[in-house]
Structure formats: C-alpha cells, structure tokens
Coordinates of C-alpha atoms and ligand atoms in Angstrom, one line a residue:
X1 CA 28.8 -56.5 7.0
X2 CA 27.3 -59.5 8.8
X3 CA 29.6 -62.5 9.2
X4 CA 27.1 -64.6 7.5
X5 CA 27.1 -62.7 4.2
X6 CA 28.2 -64.9 1.3
X7 CA 31.6 -64.1 -0.2
X8 CA 29.8 -64.3 -3.5
X9 CA 27.9 -61.1 -2.4
X10 CA 31.0 -59.4 -0.9
X11 CA 31.1 -61.1 2.5
X12 CA 34.1 -62.3 4.2
X13 CA 35.1 -65.9 2.8
X14 CA 35.3 -68.9 5.0
X15 CA 38.8 -69.3 4.0
X16 CA 41.3 -67.1 1.8
X17 CA 43.2 -69.8 -0.1
X18 CA 41.2 -72.3 -2.2
X19 CA 41.1 -75.8 -0.7
X20 CA 41.4 -78.0 -3.8
X21 CA 38.9 -80.9 -4.2
X22 CA 41.8 -83.4 -4.5
X23 CA 45.5 -83.3 -4.2
X24 CA 48.4 -86.0 -4.3
X25 CA 50.3 -86.5 -0.8
X26 CA 53.9 -87.2 -1.3
X27 CA 56.6 -87.7 1.4
X28 CA 60.5 -87.5 1.4
X29 CA 60.4 -91.3 1.0
X30 CA 58.5 -91.1 -2.3
X31 CA 60.9 -88.6 -3.6
X32 CA 64.0 -90.5 -2.7
X33 CA 62.4 -93.6 -4.4
X34 CA 62.1 -91.6 -7.6
X35 CA 65.6 -90.0 -7.3
X36 CA 67.0 -93.5 -6.9
X37 CA 65.6 -94.6 -10.3
X38 CA 67.0 -91.3 -11.9
X39 CA 70.4 -92.3 -10.7
X40 CA 70.1 -96.0 -12.1
X41 CA 70.7 -97.5 -15.4
X42 CA 67.0 -98.0 -16.1
X43 CA 64.3 -95.2 -16.6
X44 CA 61.6 -97.0 -18.6
X45 CA 59.8 -100.3 -17.8
X46 CA 62.1 -102.3 -16.0
X47 CA 62.8 -103.8 -12.4
X48 CA 60.7 -101.1 -10.6
X49 CA 57.7 -101.8 -12.8
X50 CA 58.1 -105.5 -12.1
X51 CA 58.3 -105.0 -8.4
X52 CA 55.4 -102.5 -8.3
X53 CA 53.2 -104.9 -10.2
X54 CA 54.0 -107.7 -7.9
X55 CA 53.4 -105.7 -4.8
X56 CA 50.0 -104.3 -6.2
X57 CA 48.8 -107.8 -7.3
X58 CA 49.4 -109.1 -3.8
X59 CA 47.9 -105.8 -2.3
X60 CA 44.4 -106.5 -4.0
X61 CA 44.8 -110.3 -3.9
X62 CA 45.0 -111.0 -7.7
X63 CA 47.3 -113.3 -9.6
X64 CA 48.4 -110.5 -12.0
X65 CA 48.8 -106.8 -12.1
X66 CA 49.7 -105.3 -15.6
X67 CA 50.7 -101.6 -15.5
X68 CA 49.8 -99.0 -18.1
X69 CA 50.9 -95.5 -18.8
X70 CA 47.5 -94.2 -17.8
X71 CA 44.2 -95.5 -16.4
X72 CA 42.7 -94.7 -19.9
X73 CA 45.4 -96.9 -21.5
X74 CA 44.7 -99.6 -19.0
X75 CA 41.1 -99.6 -19.9
X76 CA 42.0 -99.9 -23.5
X77 CA 44.3 -102.8 -22.9
X78 CA 41.5 -104.6 -20.9
X79 CA 39.0 -104.2 -23.8
X80 CA 41.7 -105.5 -26.2
X81 CA 42.4 -108.5 -24.0
X82 CA 38.6 -109.2 -23.8
X83 CA 38.6 -109.5 -27.5
X84 CA 36.0 -106.8 -28.3
X85 CA 36.1 -105.5 -31.9
X86 CA 33.8 -103.8 -34.4
X87 CA 30.3 -105.0 -34.1
X88 CA 30.6 -106.0 -30.3
X89 CA 28.7 -104.0 -27.6
X90 CA 29.4 -103.4 -23.9
X91 CA 27.1 -102.1 -21.3
X92 CA 28.3 -99.4 -19.1
X93 CA 27.2 -96.5 -16.8
X94 CA 26.7 -92.9 -18.3
X95 CA 27.6 -91.4 -14.8
X96 CA 31.4 -91.8 -15.1
X97 CA 34.6 -90.2 -16.8
X98 CA 34.4 -90.5 -20.7
X99 CA 37.5 -92.7 -20.7
X100 CA 35.2 -95.7 -19.4
X101 CA 33.3 -95.6 -22.6
X102 CA 35.9 -94.3 -24.9
X103 CA 38.1 -97.4 -24.5
X104 CA 35.4 -99.3 -26.3
X105 CA 35.3 -97.0 -29.2
X106 CA 39.2 -97.3 -29.6
X107 CA 38.6 -101.0 -30.5
X108 CA 35.7 -100.3 -32.7
X109 CA 33.1 -101.6 -30.1
X110 CA 29.9 -99.7 -29.1
X111 CA 29.2 -98.5 -25.7
X112 CA 25.6 -99.2 -24.6
X113 CA 24.6 -97.2 -21.6
X114 CA 22.5 -98.4 -18.8
X115 CA 20.9 -96.3 -16.1
X116 CA 22.3 -96.2 -12.5
X117 CA 20.4 -97.0 -9.3
X118 CA 19.6 -93.8 -7.2
X119 CA 21.0 -94.7 -3.8
X120 CA 24.7 -95.3 -5.0
X121 CA 24.8 -94.0 -8.6
X122 CA 26.3 -97.3 -9.6
X123 CA 25.0 -99.4 -12.5
X124 CA 21.5 -100.8 -11.9
X125 CA 21.8 -104.7 -12.7
X126 CA 18.2 -104.6 -13.9
X127 CA 18.9 -101.8 -16.4
X128 CA 22.1 -103.7 -17.4
X129 CA 19.8 -106.8 -18.2
X130 CA 17.4 -104.7 -20.3
X131 CA 20.3 -103.3 -22.5
X132 CA 21.9 -106.8 -23.3
X133 CA 21.7 -108.0 -27.0
X134 CA 23.2 -110.7 -29.1
X135 CA 26.1 -108.4 -29.6
X136 CA 27.0 -107.8 -26.0
X137 CA 30.4 -109.1 -25.0
X138 CA 31.3 -107.1 -21.8
X139 CA 29.8 -105.1 -19.0
X140 CA 31.9 -102.3 -17.5
X141 CA 30.5 -101.3 -14.0
X142 CA 32.2 -98.3 -12.4
X143 CA 32.6 -98.2 -8.6
X144 CA 31.3 -94.6 -8.5
X145 CA 33.0 -92.3 -5.9
X146 CA 34.8 -95.4 -4.5
X147 CA 31.6 -97.2 -3.7
X148 CA 31.8 -100.8 -5.1
X149 CA 29.1 -101.6 -7.8
X150 CA 26.7 -104.5 -7.4
X151 CA 29.4 -106.8 -8.6
X152 CA 27.9 -110.2 -7.7
X153 CA 24.8 -109.2 -9.7
X154 CA 26.8 -108.2 -12.6
X155 CA 29.0 -111.2 -12.6
X156 CA 25.8 -113.4 -12.5
X157 CA 24.6 -111.8 -15.6
X158 CA 28.0 -112.1 -17.2
X159 CA 28.0 -116.0 -16.5
X160 CA 24.6 -116.5 -17.8
X161 CA 25.4 -114.6 -21.1
X162 CA 29.1 -115.4 -21.4
X163 CA 30.3 -111.9 -20.9
X164 CA 33.4 -110.3 -19.6
X165 CA 33.3 -108.0 -16.7
X166 CA 35.8 -105.2 -17.1
X167 CA 35.4 -103.1 -13.7
X168 CA 36.6 -99.4 -13.6
X169 CA 37.9 -99.2 -10.2
X170 CA 39.7 -95.8 -11.0
X171 CA 37.8 -94.6 -7.8
X172 CA 38.2 -97.7 -5.6
X173 CA 41.7 -98.8 -5.0
X174 CA 41.6 -100.3 -1.3
X175 CA 37.8 -100.6 -1.4
X176 CA 36.0 -103.9 -0.2
X177 CA 33.2 -105.6 -1.5
X178 CA 31.4 -108.5 0.5
X179 CA 34.8 -109.0 2.2
X180 CA 36.8 -109.2 -1.0
X181 CA 39.3 -106.7 -2.1
X182 CA 38.3 -104.6 -5.2
X183 CA 40.7 -105.9 -7.8
X184 CA 40.2 -109.6 -7.0
X185 CA 36.4 -109.8 -7.9
X186 CA 35.8 -109.0 -11.6
X187 CA 37.4 -110.7 -14.6
X188 CA 39.6 -107.5 -14.9
X189 CA 39.8 -104.6 -12.7
X190 CA 41.2 -101.2 -13.8
X191 CA 42.9 -98.7 -11.7
X192 CA 44.3 -95.1 -12.3
X193 CA 47.2 -93.4 -10.8
X194 CA 46.4 -89.9 -11.9
X195 CA 47.5 -87.5 -9.1
X196 CA 43.6 -87.1 -7.7
X197 CA 43.4 -90.9 -7.4
X198 CA 44.4 -92.9 -4.2
X199 CA 48.0 -93.5 -5.4
X200 CA 49.8 -91.7 -8.1
X201 CA 52.6 -92.4 -10.6
X202 CA 52.2 -89.0 -12.2
X203 CA 50.3 -90.6 -15.1
X204 CA 49.5 -94.4 -15.0
X205 CA 47.2 -97.2 -14.6
X206 CA 47.0 -101.0 -13.7
X207 CA 44.8 -104.0 -14.6
X208 CA 44.5 -106.8 -12.1
X209 CA 43.4 -110.3 -13.3
X210 CA 43.5 -113.9 -12.3
X211 CA 43.4 -114.8 -15.9
X212 CA 46.7 -115.7 -17.6
X213 CA 45.5 -115.3 -21.0
X214 CA 44.1 -111.7 -20.3
X215 CA 47.4 -110.8 -18.6
X216 CA 49.6 -112.0 -21.5
X217 CA 47.5 -110.1 -24.1
X218 CA 47.7 -106.9 -22.1
X219 CA 51.4 -107.1 -21.7
X220 CA 51.7 -107.6 -25.3
X221 CA 49.2 -104.9 -26.2
X222 CA 51.0 -102.3 -24.1
X223 CA 54.2 -103.0 -26.0
X224 CA 53.3 -102.5 -29.6
X225 CA 51.7 -105.9 -29.8
X226 CA 55.1 -107.4 -29.6
X227 CA 55.2 -110.9 -28.0
X228 CA 58.4 -110.5 -26.0
X229 CA 59.9 -107.5 -24.2
X230 CA 63.2 -106.0 -24.4
X231 CA 64.5 -107.2 -21.1
X232 CA 63.5 -110.9 -22.1
X233 CA 65.3 -110.5 -25.4
X234 CA 68.4 -109.3 -23.7
X235 CA 68.4 -112.1 -21.1
X236 CA 68.1 -114.6 -23.9
X237 CA 70.8 -112.9 -25.9
X238 CA 68.4 -112.6 -28.8
X239 CA 67.4 -109.6 -31.1
X240 CA 64.3 -111.5 -32.3
X241 CA 61.0 -110.3 -31.6
X242 CA 57.5 -110.6 -33.5
X243 CA 54.6 -108.3 -33.6
X244 CA 51.6 -110.5 -33.4
X245 CA 48.8 -107.9 -32.9
X246 CA 48.4 -104.1 -33.3
X247 CA 49.3 -102.5 -29.9
X248 CA 50.5 -99.2 -28.6
X249 CA 53.3 -97.9 -26.5
X250 CA 51.3 -97.9 -23.2
X251 CA 54.0 -98.7 -20.8
X252 CA 54.6 -97.4 -17.4
X253 CA 58.1 -96.0 -16.6
X254 CA 60.3 -97.2 -13.7
X255 CA 60.3 -93.6 -12.5
X256 CA 56.4 -93.7 -12.1
X257 CA 56.4 -97.3 -10.8
X258 CA 59.0 -96.3 -8.0
X259 CA 56.7 -93.5 -7.0
X260 CA 53.6 -95.6 -6.9
X261 CA 55.3 -98.4 -5.1
X262 CA 56.4 -96.1 -2.5
X263 CA 52.9 -94.8 -1.8
X264 CA 51.4 -98.4 -1.6
X265 CA 52.8 -98.5 2.0
X266 CA 50.8 -95.5 2.9
X267 CA 47.6 -96.6 1.3
X268 CA 45.8 -98.0 4.1
X269 CA 46.6 -95.1 6.3
X270 CA 45.3 -92.7 3.5
X271 CA 42.0 -94.8 3.1
X272 CA 41.4 -94.5 6.8
X273 CA 41.9 -90.8 6.7
X274 CA 39.4 -90.3 3.7
X275 CA 36.9 -92.6 5.6
X276 CA 37.4 -90.2 8.7
X277 CA 36.7 -87.3 6.6
X278 CA 33.6 -88.9 5.0
X279 CA 32.2 -89.7 8.5
X280 CA 32.9 -86.0 9.6
X281 CA 31.0 -84.8 6.4
X282 CA 28.0 -87.2 6.9
X283 CA 27.7 -86.5 10.5
X284 CA 27.4 -82.8 9.8
X285 CA 25.2 -83.0 6.7
X286 CA 22.8 -85.9 7.5
X287 CA 20.4 -83.5 9.1
X288 CA 21.3 -80.4 7.0
X289 CA 18.2 -79.2 5.1
X290 CA 18.5 -79.2 1.4
X291 CA 21.4 -81.8 0.8
X292 CA 21.7 -85.6 0.7
X293 CA 24.7 -87.5 1.6
X294 CA 26.1 -90.4 -0.3
X295 CA 24.7 -93.7 1.0
X296 CA 26.8 -96.7 1.8
X297 CA 25.5 -100.2 1.4
X298 CA 25.8 -102.5 4.4
X299 CA 28.2 -105.0 2.7
X300 CA 30.8 -102.8 1.4
X301 CA 33.6 -100.6 2.5
X302 CA 34.2 -97.7 0.1
X303 CA 37.5 -96.1 -0.7
X304 CA 36.0 -92.5 -0.8
X305 CA 37.6 -91.1 -4.0
X306 CA 34.9 -88.5 -3.9
X307 CA 32.3 -87.2 -1.5
X308 CA 29.3 -86.5 -3.8
X309 CA 26.8 -84.4 -2.0
X310 CA 23.3 -84.2 -3.8
X311 CA 21.5 -80.8 -3.5
X312 CA 17.7 -80.6 -3.2
X313 CA 17.3 -78.0 -5.8
X314 CA 13.5 -78.2 -5.5
X315 CA 13.8 -76.2 -2.2
X316 CA 16.7 -74.0 -3.3
X317 CA 16.2 -70.2 -4.4
X318 CA 18.9 -70.8 -7.2
X319 CA 20.5 -73.4 -9.4
X320 CA 23.5 -75.7 -8.8
X321 CA 25.7 -73.3 -10.7
X322 CA 25.2 -70.5 -8.2
X323 CA 25.8 -73.0 -5.2
X324 CA 28.8 -74.2 -6.9
X325 CA 30.2 -70.7 -7.4
X326 CA 29.3 -69.7 -3.8
X327 CA 31.2 -72.4 -2.3
X328 CA 34.2 -71.7 -4.7
X329 CA 34.4 -68.0 -3.7
X330 CA 34.1 -69.2 0.0
X331 CA 37.3 -71.0 -0.8
X332 CA 36.1 -74.5 -1.1
X333 CA 37.2 -76.2 -4.3
X334 CA 34.1 -78.0 -5.2
X335 CA 33.7 -80.1 -8.4
X336 CA 31.1 -82.0 -10.4
X337 CA 31.2 -85.7 -11.3
X338 CA 29.9 -86.2 -14.1
X339 CA 28.3 -84.8 -17.0
X340 CA 26.7 -88.2 -18.3
X341 CA 28.8 -89.4 -21.1
X342 CA 25.9 -89.6 -23.6
X343 CA 25.4 -85.9 -23.1
X344 CA 28.8 -84.9 -24.4
X345 CA 29.0 -83.2 -27.7
X346 CA 30.9 -86.1 -29.3
X347 CA 28.5 -88.8 -28.1
X348 CA 25.4 -86.7 -29.0
X349 CA 26.5 -86.1 -32.5
X350 CA 28.0 -89.5 -33.1
X351 CA 25.0 -91.5 -31.5
X352 CA 22.2 -89.0 -31.6
X353 CA 21.8 -89.1 -27.8
X354 CA 19.2 -86.9 -26.2
X355 CA 18.3 -85.8 -22.6
X356 CA 15.8 -88.1 -21.0
X357 CA 17.3 -91.5 -22.0
X358 CA 18.9 -92.2 -18.5
X359 CA 16.8 -90.1 -16.2
X360 CA 18.4 -91.2 -12.9
X361 CA 21.8 -90.5 -14.0
X362 CA 20.7 -87.2 -15.7
X363 CA 18.8 -86.1 -12.5
X364 CA 21.6 -87.0 -10.2
X365 CA 24.0 -85.0 -12.3
X366 CA 22.0 -81.8 -12.2
X367 CA 22.3 -81.9 -8.3
X368 CA 25.7 -83.3 -7.7
X369 CA 28.6 -81.5 -6.1
X370 CA 31.8 -83.2 -5.0
X371 CA 33.3 -81.8 -1.9
X372 CA 37.1 -81.8 -1.2
X373 CA 38.4 -85.1 -0.3
X374 CA 42.1 -86.2 0.0
X375 CA 44.0 -87.8 2.9
X376 CA 46.3 -84.6 3.5
X377 CA 43.3 -82.5 4.5
X378 CA 43.8 -81.1 7.9
X379 CA 41.0 -81.2 10.6
X380 CA 40.8 -77.3 10.0
X381 CA 40.3 -77.8 6.3
X382 CA 37.3 -80.1 7.0
X383 CA 36.0 -77.7 9.3
X384 CA 36.1 -75.0 6.6
X385 CA 34.0 -77.3 4.3
X386 CA 31.3 -77.8 7.0
X387 CA 31.2 -74.1 7.7
X388 CA 31.0 -73.1 3.9
X389 CA 28.5 -75.8 3.3
X390 CA 26.3 -74.8 6.2
X391 CA 26.7 -71.1 5.4
X392 CA 25.9 -71.5 1.6
X393 CA 23.0 -73.8 2.0
X394 CA 21.5 -71.8 4.8
X395 CA 21.4 -68.9 2.4
X396 CA 20.0 -70.6 -0.6
X397 CA 17.9 -73.4 0.9
X398 CA 14.5 -72.2 2.0
X399 CA 13.4 -73.7 5.3
X400 CA 10.4 -75.9 4.8
X401 CA 7.3 -74.0 6.2
X402 CA 6.1 -75.8 9.3
X403 CA 2.6 -75.5 8.3
X404 CA 1.5 -75.5 4.6
Ligands
LIG501 C1 40.5 -91.2 -13.6 C2 39.6 -92.1 -14.3 C3 39.8 -92.7 -15.5 C4 41.1 -92.5 -16.2 O1 42.2 -92.5 -15.7 P1 43.4 -91.8 -16.3 O2 44.7 -92.3 -15.5 O3 43.2 -90.2 -15.9 O4 43.5 -92.1 -17.7 C5 39.0 -93.7 -16.0 N1 37.7 -93.9 -15.5 C6 37.4 -93.1 -14.2 C7 36.1 -93.4 -13.6 C8 38.3 -92.3 -13.8 O5 38.0 -91.6 -12.6

C-alpha cells in the first residue's frame, strides 16, 4: 500500500479521529461563571444578561446590545423592530443560512434575493439595486465566512431609498470594516452564539444598534410584546404590565449570558488564532492546482468564521461530493456553506424558484468546501488539513498539460 493511497480507497488516513469543522472552546473560568449563576437566585433574564449586553455593546462600539435566545430569534426581533410586515420586501443574499431569509417570512414580509459578487461571495450592491422595488423596506447583507459585506455601498443605497440595513453578522463578530468594528456600522447588526460561532451561550444571539427606538422595540418583542419587564415591575412594586404588540419569549438566560460574557475576554485571542490558521491555509493553498483560496479585500479584517475553499471542478476527475467524502475519510471534517436558500424545497415550492436565477451564488455553491476552522485547533491539526487537502487534490485534480 503506498502512503499516498486515499483512505477512500483503503489507504492510510491522514488522521484517525475526525477533526470537526468547528467546535466551541471553553475554559474552567467559563464553567465557573455558569456555576456561579446556577448557585444564585436568578437563572433567566436578569443581572448577568444586563452585564453581558453592556460589555458586548461596548466591545463592538454600539449604544445598545439586545440579547435573544438564538441568532434566529435576534434576526426576527430586528425585522420586527424595522417594522416589516405583509406586503413589504427585503433584499438579501441567497448564499447564507436559511434563517437570514426566514426571519422575513415570520413577519409576513417577502425575501427578494440578489446575487453575490464572485470575489467575496457577499451581496453585490449592483445586484441589490436591480432588485429594489416600491415595496422594499430593508436590505439584509451577510458577512459571509466572516468577511464584511460592502456595507458603505449598501448603506448608501438604503439612504437613497429610505431602507433599514439589518446586517447578519453571525459569522463576523470581531471583524473590522474600514477601521470600524462590525456591530457599529449598520442600522442593526445581528450575531449568533451557537457553539460553532466565535462565542457561545449554548444557544443565543444579539442585535446591536445605535437607535433607541429599535432597541426598545426589540426588548419588548423578545418578551411577549410586553412594555415592561419583570424586574422593572418588581423594582417599582407594581404588578401592572401591558402587552402592546405580538411578541415571543425570545429571552436569553442568565446562565447563557454568564457563559458568553466570560468568553468575551478571550475573543481577541481567538480571532488572532483564527487569522493565523487562515494565513497558514492560504500560504499552503495559494499555489495548489485545483483550488482557489478565499479573497480578502484591502480595507477589511475578517473574523474567519469559515475558511471556504473553492474547487476548480473543471480540472477534477470527479465531483465535489467525492472530494468531500475523500477528505472526511482522511479525518478532516469538511462542510459546505451553503445550499443557496432559493433552492431549498420550501422556497422552491413556495416561490417557484429555479436553478439559474442567481448564477454566481449557484456556481460558487457547487464548488465550495469549508475547511476546519476554530481557535482550539493545534498546529498539528492544521498540518493534517494541509496534508489531507494536498493528498486528495493531487489525486483528483489532473495536472494541466504543459503543451496543449
Ligand atoms: C448561525 C447563523 C444564523 C442563526 O443563528 P442561530 O443562533 O443558530 O439561530 C443566522 N445566520 C447565519 C449566517 C448564521 O451562520
């Protein structure tokens, strides 16, 4: 058996245990912070949530941070705060997690997709402009993989047409855009604290904004649409409350908030580690035949939630599925981000979408493969990814003939 034989065909795998594509990194301090809450009087939304929100707002440089029970709930709260309802439209990217568009449907609004630009796979502002109508009320850019979208161009469009910009920054906590911190640029910026993201509360999310009205509406919406919360009532010795809008119970717990707040102190170190890993990948793969590395624009600092490699399938002797499987059995937990939203069964049957409507997003999707990316990856783990990608691409990617 030659050492280069793929594990897919019975060869020796690069590693025995599967390296996941993402994983949380918790310390004893994080655990102690949670235990402290468990021993306290208060488990649900209370003092720890308030402290976490304050620290988070100050980290990103926004006036308000409003926490939610998930990133999905946070998106929903932002769409509510923006006042979107039946008959309204919002323009967003198809190359994202389905929650980015679902939040519009929950409020009766309609997502309108616009294609992405090839370099960063973020919303193409020219495509957004083409999709605006008299019903458009908002634009939802996504900072794909942690690379900020073209926010100034999107904000300029929003100003011209009186729209709200709700940025889905679930990938981009800690990223910088033209020397501004993500979370302080758009009208509302949404974060997720799912365990694969930069910071986790188990499940949780946050919206940052400088707008007092948006913040107030979100606080009300996350608590049934009630205009005053339990602790405020307690402090006023009053039982009175009034439900003024239809809301949900989308509150974060103090247990989750303590966990998130504790990790906030390590966020910069974790971002630096992600950036180191991305640099090692790019150095190794820039010249590797058959793959294209993610591109970074000059005026941004990505947060590297994902490292999406693009395969040049025109020169491969197989499809993406086989390369995906080959890497998995070498022990490298790859993933694909994302099947474009308009191609999910629900969206196809509800809106009659077809392949070909958003060619850049669709072509990118066919070729995308996300490599493991999380701060707790050891240098040896990174080396395993380099070895596995080289081994698998060498096998499947034909060398270009020197003379045609
Ligand atoms: C993770 C994610 C969400 C949803 O966040 P949850 O906390 O899992 O609800 C939304 N949008 C994008 C782009 C995401 O990656």
